[in-house]
Coordinates of C-alpha atoms and ligand atoms in Angstrom, one line a residue:
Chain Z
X1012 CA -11.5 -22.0 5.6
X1013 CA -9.0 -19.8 7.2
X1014 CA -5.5 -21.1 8.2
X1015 CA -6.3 -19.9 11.6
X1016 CA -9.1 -22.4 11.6
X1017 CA -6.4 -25.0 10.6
X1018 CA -4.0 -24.2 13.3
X1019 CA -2.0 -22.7 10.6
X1020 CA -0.3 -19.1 10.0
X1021 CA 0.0 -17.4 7.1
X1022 CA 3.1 -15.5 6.2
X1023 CA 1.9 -11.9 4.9
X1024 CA 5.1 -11.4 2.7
X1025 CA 5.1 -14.3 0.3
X1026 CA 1.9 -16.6 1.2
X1027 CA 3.6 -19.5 2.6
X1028 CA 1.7 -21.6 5.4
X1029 CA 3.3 -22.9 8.4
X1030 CA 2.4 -24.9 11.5
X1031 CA 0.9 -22.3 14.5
X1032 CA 3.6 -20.7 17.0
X1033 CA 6.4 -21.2 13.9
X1034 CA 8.6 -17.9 14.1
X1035 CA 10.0 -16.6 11.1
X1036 CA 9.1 -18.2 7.7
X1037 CA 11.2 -20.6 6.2
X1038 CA 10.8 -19.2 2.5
X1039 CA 11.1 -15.5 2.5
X1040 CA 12.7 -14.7 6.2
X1041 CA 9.6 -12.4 7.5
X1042 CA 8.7 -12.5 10.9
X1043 CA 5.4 -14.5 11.1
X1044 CA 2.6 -13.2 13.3
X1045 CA -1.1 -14.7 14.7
X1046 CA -4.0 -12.7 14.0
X1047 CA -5.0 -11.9 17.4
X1048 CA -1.9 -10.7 18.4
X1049 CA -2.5 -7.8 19.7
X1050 CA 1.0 -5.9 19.1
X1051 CA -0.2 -4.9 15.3
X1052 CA -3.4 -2.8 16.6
X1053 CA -1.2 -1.3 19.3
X1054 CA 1.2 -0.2 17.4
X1055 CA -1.0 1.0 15.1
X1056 CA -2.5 3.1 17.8
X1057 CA 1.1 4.5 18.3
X1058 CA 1.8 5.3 14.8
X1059 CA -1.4 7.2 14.3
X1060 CA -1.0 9.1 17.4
X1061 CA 2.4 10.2 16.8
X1062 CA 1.4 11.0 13.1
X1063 CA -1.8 13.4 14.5
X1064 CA 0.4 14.7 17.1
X1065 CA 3.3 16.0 14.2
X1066 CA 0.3 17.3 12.1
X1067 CA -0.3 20.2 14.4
X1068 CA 3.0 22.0 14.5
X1069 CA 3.4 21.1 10.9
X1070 CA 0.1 23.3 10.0
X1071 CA 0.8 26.3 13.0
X1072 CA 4.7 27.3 12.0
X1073 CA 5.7 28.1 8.4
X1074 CA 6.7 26.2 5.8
X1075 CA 8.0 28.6 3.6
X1076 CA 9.8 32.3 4.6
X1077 CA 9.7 34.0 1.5
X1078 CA 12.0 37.6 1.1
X1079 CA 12.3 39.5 -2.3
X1080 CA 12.9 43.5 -3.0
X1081 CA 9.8 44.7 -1.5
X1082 CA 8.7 42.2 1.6
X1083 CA 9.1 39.3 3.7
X1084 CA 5.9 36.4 3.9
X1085 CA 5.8 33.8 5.6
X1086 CA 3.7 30.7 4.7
X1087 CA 1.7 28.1 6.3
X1088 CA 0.8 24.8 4.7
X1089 CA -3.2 25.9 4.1
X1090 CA -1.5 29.9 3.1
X1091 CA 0.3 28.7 0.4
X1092 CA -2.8 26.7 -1.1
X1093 CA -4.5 30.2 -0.5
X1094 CA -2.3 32.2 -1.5
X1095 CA -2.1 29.8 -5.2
X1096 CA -5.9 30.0 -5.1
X1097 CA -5.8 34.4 -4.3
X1098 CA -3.5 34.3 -7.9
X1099 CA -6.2 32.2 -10.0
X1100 CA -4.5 28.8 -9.9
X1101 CA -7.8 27.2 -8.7
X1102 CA -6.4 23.5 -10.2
X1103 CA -3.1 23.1 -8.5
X1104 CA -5.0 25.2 -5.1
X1105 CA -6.8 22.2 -4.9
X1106 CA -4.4 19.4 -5.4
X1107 CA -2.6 21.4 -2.7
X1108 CA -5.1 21.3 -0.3
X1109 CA -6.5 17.6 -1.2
X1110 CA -2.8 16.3 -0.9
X1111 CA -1.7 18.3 2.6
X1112 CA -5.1 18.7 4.3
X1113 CA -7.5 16.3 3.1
X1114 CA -5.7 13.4 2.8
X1115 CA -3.7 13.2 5.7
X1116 CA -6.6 14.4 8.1
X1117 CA -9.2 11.7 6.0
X1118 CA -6.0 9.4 6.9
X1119 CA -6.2 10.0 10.5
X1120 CA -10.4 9.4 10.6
X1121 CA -10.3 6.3 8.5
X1122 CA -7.4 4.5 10.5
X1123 CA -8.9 5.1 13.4
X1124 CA -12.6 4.1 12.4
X1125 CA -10.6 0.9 11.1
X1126 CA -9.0 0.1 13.9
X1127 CA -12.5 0.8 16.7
X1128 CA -14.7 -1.5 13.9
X1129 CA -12.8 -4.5 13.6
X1130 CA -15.1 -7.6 15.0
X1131 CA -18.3 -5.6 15.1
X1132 CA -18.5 -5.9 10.8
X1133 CA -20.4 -7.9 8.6
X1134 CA -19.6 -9.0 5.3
X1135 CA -20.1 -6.7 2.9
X1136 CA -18.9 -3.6 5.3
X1137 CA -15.5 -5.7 5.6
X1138 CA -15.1 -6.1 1.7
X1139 CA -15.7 -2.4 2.1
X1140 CA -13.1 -1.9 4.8
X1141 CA -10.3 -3.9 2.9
X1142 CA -10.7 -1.4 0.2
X1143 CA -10.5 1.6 2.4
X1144 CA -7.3 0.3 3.9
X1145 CA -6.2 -0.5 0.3
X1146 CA -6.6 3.0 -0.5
X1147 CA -4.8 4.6 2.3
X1148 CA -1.9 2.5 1.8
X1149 CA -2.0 3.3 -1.7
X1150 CA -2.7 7.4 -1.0
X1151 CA 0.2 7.5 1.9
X1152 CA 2.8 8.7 0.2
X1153 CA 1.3 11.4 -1.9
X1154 CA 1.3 13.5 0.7
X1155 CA 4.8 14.0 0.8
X1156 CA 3.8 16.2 -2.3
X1157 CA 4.3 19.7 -0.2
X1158 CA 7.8 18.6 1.0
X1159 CA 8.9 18.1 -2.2
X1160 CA 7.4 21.2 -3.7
X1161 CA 9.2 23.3 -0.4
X1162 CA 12.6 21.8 -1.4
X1163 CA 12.4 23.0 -4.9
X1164 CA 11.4 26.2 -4.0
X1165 CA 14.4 26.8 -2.0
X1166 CA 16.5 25.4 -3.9
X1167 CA 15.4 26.8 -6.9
X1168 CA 14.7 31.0 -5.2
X1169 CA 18.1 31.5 -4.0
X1170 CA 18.9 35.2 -6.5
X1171 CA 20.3 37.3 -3.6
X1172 CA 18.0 40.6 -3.4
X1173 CA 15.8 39.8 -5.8
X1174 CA 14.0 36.8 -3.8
X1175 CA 14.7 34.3 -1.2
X1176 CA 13.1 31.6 -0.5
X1177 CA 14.0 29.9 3.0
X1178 CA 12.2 26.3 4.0
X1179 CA 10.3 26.7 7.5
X1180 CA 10.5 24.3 10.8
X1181 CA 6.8 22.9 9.6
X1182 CA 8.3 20.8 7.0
X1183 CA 10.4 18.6 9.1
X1184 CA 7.0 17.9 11.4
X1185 CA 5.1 17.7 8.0
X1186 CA 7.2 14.6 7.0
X1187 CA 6.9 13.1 10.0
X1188 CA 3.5 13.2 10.1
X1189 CA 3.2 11.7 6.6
X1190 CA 5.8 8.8 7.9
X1191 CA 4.3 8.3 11.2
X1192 CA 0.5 8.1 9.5
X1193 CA 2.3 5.6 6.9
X1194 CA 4.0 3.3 9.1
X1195 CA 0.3 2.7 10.9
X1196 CA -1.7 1.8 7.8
X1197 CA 1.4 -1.0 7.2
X1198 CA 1.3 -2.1 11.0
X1199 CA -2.9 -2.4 10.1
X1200 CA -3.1 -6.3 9.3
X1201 CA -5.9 -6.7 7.0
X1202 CA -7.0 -10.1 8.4
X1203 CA -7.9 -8.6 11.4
X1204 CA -10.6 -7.1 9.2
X1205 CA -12.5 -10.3 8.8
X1206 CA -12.6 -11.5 12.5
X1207 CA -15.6 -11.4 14.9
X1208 CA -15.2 -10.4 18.3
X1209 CA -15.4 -12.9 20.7
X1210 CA -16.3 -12.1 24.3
Chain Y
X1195 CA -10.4 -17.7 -8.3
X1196 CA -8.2 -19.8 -6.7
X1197 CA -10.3 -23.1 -5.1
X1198 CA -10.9 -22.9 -1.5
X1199 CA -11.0 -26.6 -0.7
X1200 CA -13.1 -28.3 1.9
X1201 CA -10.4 -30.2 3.3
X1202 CA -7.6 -28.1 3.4
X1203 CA -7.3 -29.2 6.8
X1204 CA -5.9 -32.5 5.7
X1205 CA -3.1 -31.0 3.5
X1206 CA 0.3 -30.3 4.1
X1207 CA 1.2 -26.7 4.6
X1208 CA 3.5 -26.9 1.9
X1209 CA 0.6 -27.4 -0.6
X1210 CA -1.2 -24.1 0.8
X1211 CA -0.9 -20.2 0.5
X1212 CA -2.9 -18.1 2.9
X1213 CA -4.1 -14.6 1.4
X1214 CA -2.3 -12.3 3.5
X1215 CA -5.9 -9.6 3.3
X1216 CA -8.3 -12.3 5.0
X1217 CA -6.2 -15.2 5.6
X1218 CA -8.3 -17.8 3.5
X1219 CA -6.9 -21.0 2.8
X1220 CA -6.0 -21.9 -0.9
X1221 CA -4.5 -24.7 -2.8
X1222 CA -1.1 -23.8 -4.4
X1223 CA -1.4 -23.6 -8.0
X1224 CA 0.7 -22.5 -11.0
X1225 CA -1.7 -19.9 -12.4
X1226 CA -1.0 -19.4 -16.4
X1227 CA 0.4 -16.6 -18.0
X1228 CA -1.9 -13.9 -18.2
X1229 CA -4.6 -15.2 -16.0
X1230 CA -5.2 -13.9 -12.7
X1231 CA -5.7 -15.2 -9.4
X1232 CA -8.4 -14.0 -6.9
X1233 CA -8.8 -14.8 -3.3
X1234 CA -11.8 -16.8 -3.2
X1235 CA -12.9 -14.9 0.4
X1236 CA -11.8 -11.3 0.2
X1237 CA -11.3 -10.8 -4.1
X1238 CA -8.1 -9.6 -4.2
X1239 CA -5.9 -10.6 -6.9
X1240 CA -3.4 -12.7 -5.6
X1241 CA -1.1 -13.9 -8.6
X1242 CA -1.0 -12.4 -12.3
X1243 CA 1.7 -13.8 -13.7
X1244 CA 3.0 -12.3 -16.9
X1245 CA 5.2 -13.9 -20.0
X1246 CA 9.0 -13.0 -20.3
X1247 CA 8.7 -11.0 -17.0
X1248 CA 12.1 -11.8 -15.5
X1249 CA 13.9 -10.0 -18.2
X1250 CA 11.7 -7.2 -18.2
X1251 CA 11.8 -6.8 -14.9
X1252 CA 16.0 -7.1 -15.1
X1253 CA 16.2 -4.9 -18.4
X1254 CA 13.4 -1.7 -16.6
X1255 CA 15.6 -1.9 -13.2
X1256 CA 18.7 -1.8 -15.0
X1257 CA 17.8 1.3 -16.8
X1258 CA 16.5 3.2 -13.7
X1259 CA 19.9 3.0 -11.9
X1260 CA 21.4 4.6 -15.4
X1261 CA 18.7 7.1 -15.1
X1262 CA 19.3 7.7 -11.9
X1263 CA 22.5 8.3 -12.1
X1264 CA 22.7 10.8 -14.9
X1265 CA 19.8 12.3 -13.0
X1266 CA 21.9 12.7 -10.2
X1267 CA 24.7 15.4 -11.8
X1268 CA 22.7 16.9 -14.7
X1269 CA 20.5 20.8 -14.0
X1270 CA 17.3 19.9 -13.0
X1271 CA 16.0 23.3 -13.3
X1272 CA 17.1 26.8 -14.2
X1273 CA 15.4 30.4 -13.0
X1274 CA 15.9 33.5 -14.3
X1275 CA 14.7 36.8 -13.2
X1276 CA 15.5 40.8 -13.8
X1277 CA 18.6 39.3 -15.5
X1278 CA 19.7 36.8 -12.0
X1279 CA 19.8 33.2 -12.6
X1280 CA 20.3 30.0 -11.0
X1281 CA 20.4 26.4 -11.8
X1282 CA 19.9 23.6 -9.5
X1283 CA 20.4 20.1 -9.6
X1284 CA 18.2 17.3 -7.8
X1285 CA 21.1 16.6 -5.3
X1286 CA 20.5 20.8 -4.5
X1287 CA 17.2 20.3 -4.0
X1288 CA 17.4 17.6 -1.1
X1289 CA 20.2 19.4 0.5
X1290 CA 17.7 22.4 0.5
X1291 CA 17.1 21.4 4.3
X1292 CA 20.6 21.7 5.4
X1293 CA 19.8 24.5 8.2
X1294 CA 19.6 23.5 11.7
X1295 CA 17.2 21.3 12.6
X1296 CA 15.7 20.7 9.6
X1297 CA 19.1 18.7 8.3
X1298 CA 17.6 15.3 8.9
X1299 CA 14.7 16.1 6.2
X1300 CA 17.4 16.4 3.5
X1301 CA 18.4 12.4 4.2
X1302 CA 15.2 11.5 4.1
X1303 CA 14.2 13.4 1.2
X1304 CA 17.3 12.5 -0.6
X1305 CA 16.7 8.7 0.4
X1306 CA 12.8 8.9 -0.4
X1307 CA 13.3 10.1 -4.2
X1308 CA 16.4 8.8 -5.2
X1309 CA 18.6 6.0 -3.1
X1310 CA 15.6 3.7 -2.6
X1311 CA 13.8 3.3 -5.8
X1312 CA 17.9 2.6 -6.8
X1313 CA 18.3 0.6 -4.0
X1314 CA 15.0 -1.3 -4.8
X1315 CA 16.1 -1.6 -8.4
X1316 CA 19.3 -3.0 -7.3
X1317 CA 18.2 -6.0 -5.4
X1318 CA 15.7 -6.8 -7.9
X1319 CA 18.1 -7.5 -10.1
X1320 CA 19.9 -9.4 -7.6
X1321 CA 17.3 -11.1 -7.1
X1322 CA 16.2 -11.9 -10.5
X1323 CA 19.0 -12.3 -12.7
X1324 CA 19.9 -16.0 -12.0
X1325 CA 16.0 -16.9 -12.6
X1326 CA 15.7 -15.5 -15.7
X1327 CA 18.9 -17.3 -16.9
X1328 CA 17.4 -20.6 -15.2
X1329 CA 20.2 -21.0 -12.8
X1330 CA 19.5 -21.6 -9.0
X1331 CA 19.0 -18.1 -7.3
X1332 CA 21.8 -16.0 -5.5
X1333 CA 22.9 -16.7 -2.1
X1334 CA 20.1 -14.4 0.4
X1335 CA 17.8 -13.9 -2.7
X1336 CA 15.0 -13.8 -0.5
X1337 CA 16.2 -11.3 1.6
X1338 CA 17.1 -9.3 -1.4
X1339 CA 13.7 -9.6 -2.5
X1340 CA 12.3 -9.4 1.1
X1341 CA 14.1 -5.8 1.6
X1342 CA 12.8 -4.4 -2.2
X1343 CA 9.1 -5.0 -1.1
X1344 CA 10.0 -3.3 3.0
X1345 CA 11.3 -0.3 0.3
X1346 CA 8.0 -0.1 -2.2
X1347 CA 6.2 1.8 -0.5
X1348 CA 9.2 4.8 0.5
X1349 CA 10.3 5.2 -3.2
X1350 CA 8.1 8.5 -4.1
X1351 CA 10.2 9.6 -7.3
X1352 CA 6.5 10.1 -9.0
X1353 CA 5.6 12.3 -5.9
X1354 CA 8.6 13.9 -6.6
X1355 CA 7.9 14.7 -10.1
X1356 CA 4.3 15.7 -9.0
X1357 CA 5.8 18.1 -6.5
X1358 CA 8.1 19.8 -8.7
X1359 CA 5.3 20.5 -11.9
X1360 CA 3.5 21.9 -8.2
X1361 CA 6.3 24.0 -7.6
X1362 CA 6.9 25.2 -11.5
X1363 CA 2.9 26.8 -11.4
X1364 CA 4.3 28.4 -7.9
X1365 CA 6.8 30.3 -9.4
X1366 CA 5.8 30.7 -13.6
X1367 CA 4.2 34.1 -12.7
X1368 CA 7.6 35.3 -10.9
X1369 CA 10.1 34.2 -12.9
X1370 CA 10.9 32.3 -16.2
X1371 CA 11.7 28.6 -15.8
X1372 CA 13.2 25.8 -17.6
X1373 CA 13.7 22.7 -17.6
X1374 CA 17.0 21.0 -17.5
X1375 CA 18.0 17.0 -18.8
X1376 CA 17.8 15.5 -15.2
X1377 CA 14.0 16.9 -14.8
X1378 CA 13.4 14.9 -17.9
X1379 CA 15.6 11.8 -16.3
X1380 CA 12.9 11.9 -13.4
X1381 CA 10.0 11.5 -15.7
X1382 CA 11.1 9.0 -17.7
X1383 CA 12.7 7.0 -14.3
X1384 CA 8.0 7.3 -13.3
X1385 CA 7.4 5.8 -16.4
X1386 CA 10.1 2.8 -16.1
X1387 CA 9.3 2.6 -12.3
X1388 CA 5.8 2.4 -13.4
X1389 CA 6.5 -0.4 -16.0
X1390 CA 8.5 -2.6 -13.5
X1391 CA 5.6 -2.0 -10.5
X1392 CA 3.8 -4.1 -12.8
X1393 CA 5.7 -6.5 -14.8
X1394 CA 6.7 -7.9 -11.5
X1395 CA 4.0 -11.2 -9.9
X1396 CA 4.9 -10.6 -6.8
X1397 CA 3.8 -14.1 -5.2
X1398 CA 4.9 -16.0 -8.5
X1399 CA 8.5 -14.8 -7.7
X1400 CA 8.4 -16.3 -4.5
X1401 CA 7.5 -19.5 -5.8
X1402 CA 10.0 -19.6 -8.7
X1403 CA 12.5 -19.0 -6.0
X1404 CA 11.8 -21.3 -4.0
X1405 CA 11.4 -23.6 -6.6
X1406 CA 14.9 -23.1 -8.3
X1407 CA 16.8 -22.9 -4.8
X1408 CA 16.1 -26.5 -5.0
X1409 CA 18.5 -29.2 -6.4
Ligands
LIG339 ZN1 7.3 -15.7 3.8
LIG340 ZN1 -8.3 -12.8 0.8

């Protein structure tokens, strides 16, 4: 039995049950909200949008400027996982791409698919759902991963002549993307999940 | 699992939790120490409480805003190269995004890897010290509590410490590296992070403050 059923609402912060159309929960402070209120999906919607919409500039303008003696580069988000895969680091190539490509665009798909397939599931595909969502809740934040390794860089590269190393405007839409894309996997509600359609 | 009862219906809300994944009804219970708690509908674990966890909890978040602040002032790392060096210190590396309009992003980044797992630390043990004394809990303990779990998921100190062992491979060809005291600060403030993520029941907190907040 579900406390919809019961003409109950659940609060999704510390568990406590309270009588339908009760505002906030008496326990823990959270805002309490129905299940087919419709205001989680849209915003999820908005989140994902925004997040897809920051992921282009943050893969078309550099995220590093690099100067030293001889040159100037300048490097993209997938240059630098080339460029570490060009000088033989095949391992850390990879985590590069998984974390700044794969993820975030696999984020993007399975949001979305989440979001169109909720009513038309049966049981086993919403166990299988749940997990997905777990999972790119968990994953969110690892993306981050190229912001982080920017900062250091610059931080770190700053001899003069010898080499420069300058962060580039695609890190700022980077971590937005990765915020935006977070912020709609936590306005997903999972119950939703679980509910038929209804015509 | 927890018991999905057949007349729920019948019993006060009081006596009920709701799993926040698929919204099934169950019977409150004190689940035992070291035995977990499964939704009945959807399978995911619900409570796993855990012996002496309050102090752990206190003792693990005390020690990452020690940590942290050490980490805060001590080299992170040091380049060298055709006889130029530099060191820089985690504080440097967030403020890396000081030009134009990317001066937001050192904020967040600062925020992200340092003043929220703090900040999360901090009203944990807020939160928690009056509990594991057995006294009744602070005054806006929950909303202490309420505002650590909002912060979980934007503390990234271990995606910080991924990033920078990124960053090292990037530039070990190019110049000679070490590593300072506050690099080691930062993995050893992912392993105590780590422990407190799961000392901490999240759902038996809430129920041991609600419990003690009354007289
Ligand atoms: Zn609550
Ligand atoms: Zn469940």
């Amino acid at each position: 039995m579900t406390a919809q059923a019961a003409h109950l609402i659940g609060c999704r912060t510390c568990g406590r049950v309270w009588p339908e159309g009760t505002p906030t929960c008496g326990r823990c402070g959270a805002r309490l909200r129905a299940i087919r209120d419709g205001h989680s999906l849209q915003a999820v919607w908005a989140w994902l949008l925004a997040g897809m919409v920051c992921y282009v500039p943050a893969n078309l303008y550099p995220m590093l400027n690099t100067s030293t003696l001889l040159d100037k580069t300048t490097n993209t988000v997938i240059g630098g996982a080339v460029e570490l895969w060009q000088g033989g680091n095949y391992g850390v190539a990879a985590i590069v791409f998984v974390a700044s490509v794969m993820i975030p665009i696999g984020k993007f798909i399975a949001i979305g698919w989440l979001a169109l397939a909720i009513g038309h599931q049966n049981i086993p595909g919403r166990h299988r759902h749940l997990r997905l969502l777990h999972i790119v809740e968990f994953i969110g934040r690892w993306s981050m991963v190229d912001v982080f390794v920017v900062a250091i860089l610059s931080a770190l590269v700053q001899l003069g002549v010898v080499a420069t190393i300058e962060p580039g405007p695609a890190a700022a839409s980077f971590a937005l993307s990765v915020a935006f894309t977070m912020l709609s996997a936590q306005s997903f509600d999972p119950r939703t999940i679980w509910t038929t359609r209804t015509p | 699992m927890m018991a999905a009862h057949p007349t729920l219906s019948n019993t006060r809300p009081e006596q009920l939790i709701a799993c926040p994944f698929c919204d099934a009804l169950h019977l409150r219970a004190r689940v035992k120490v070291g035995q977990r708690a499964r939704c009945s509908r959807c399978h995911t674990v619900l409570m796993a409480p855990r012996a002496g966890s309050y102090l752990q909890v206190i003792t693990l978040s005390l020690s990452v805003v020690i940590l942290m602040g050490s980490a805060v002032f001590f080299p992170f790392l040091t380049i060298a190269v055709a006889g130029v060096s530099r060191t820089t210190s985690v504080y440097e590396v967030a403020f890396a995004y000081s030009d134009g309009i990317l001066q937001p992003l050192s904020f967040v980044v600062l925020a992200v890897i340092m003043l929220v797992p703090t900040l999360r630390a901090a009203l944990l043990i807020y939160a928690i010290w009056p509990l594991a004394h057995g006294r009744p809990p602070f005054a806006r303990a929950t909303t202490a509590l309420r505002l650590a779990e909002t912060a979980r998921p934007w503390s990234m100190a271990e995606v910080f410490v991924f990033g920078t062992s990124v960053a090292l491979v990037k530039i070990a060809g190019l110049a000679t590296v070490s590593l300072g005291p506050a690099f080691w600060a930062f993995c050893g403030l992912v392993l105590l992070l780590t422990l407190n993520e799961h000392a901490i029941c999240k759902w038996t907190l809430w129920q041991d403050l609600e419990d003690s907040a009354r007289p």
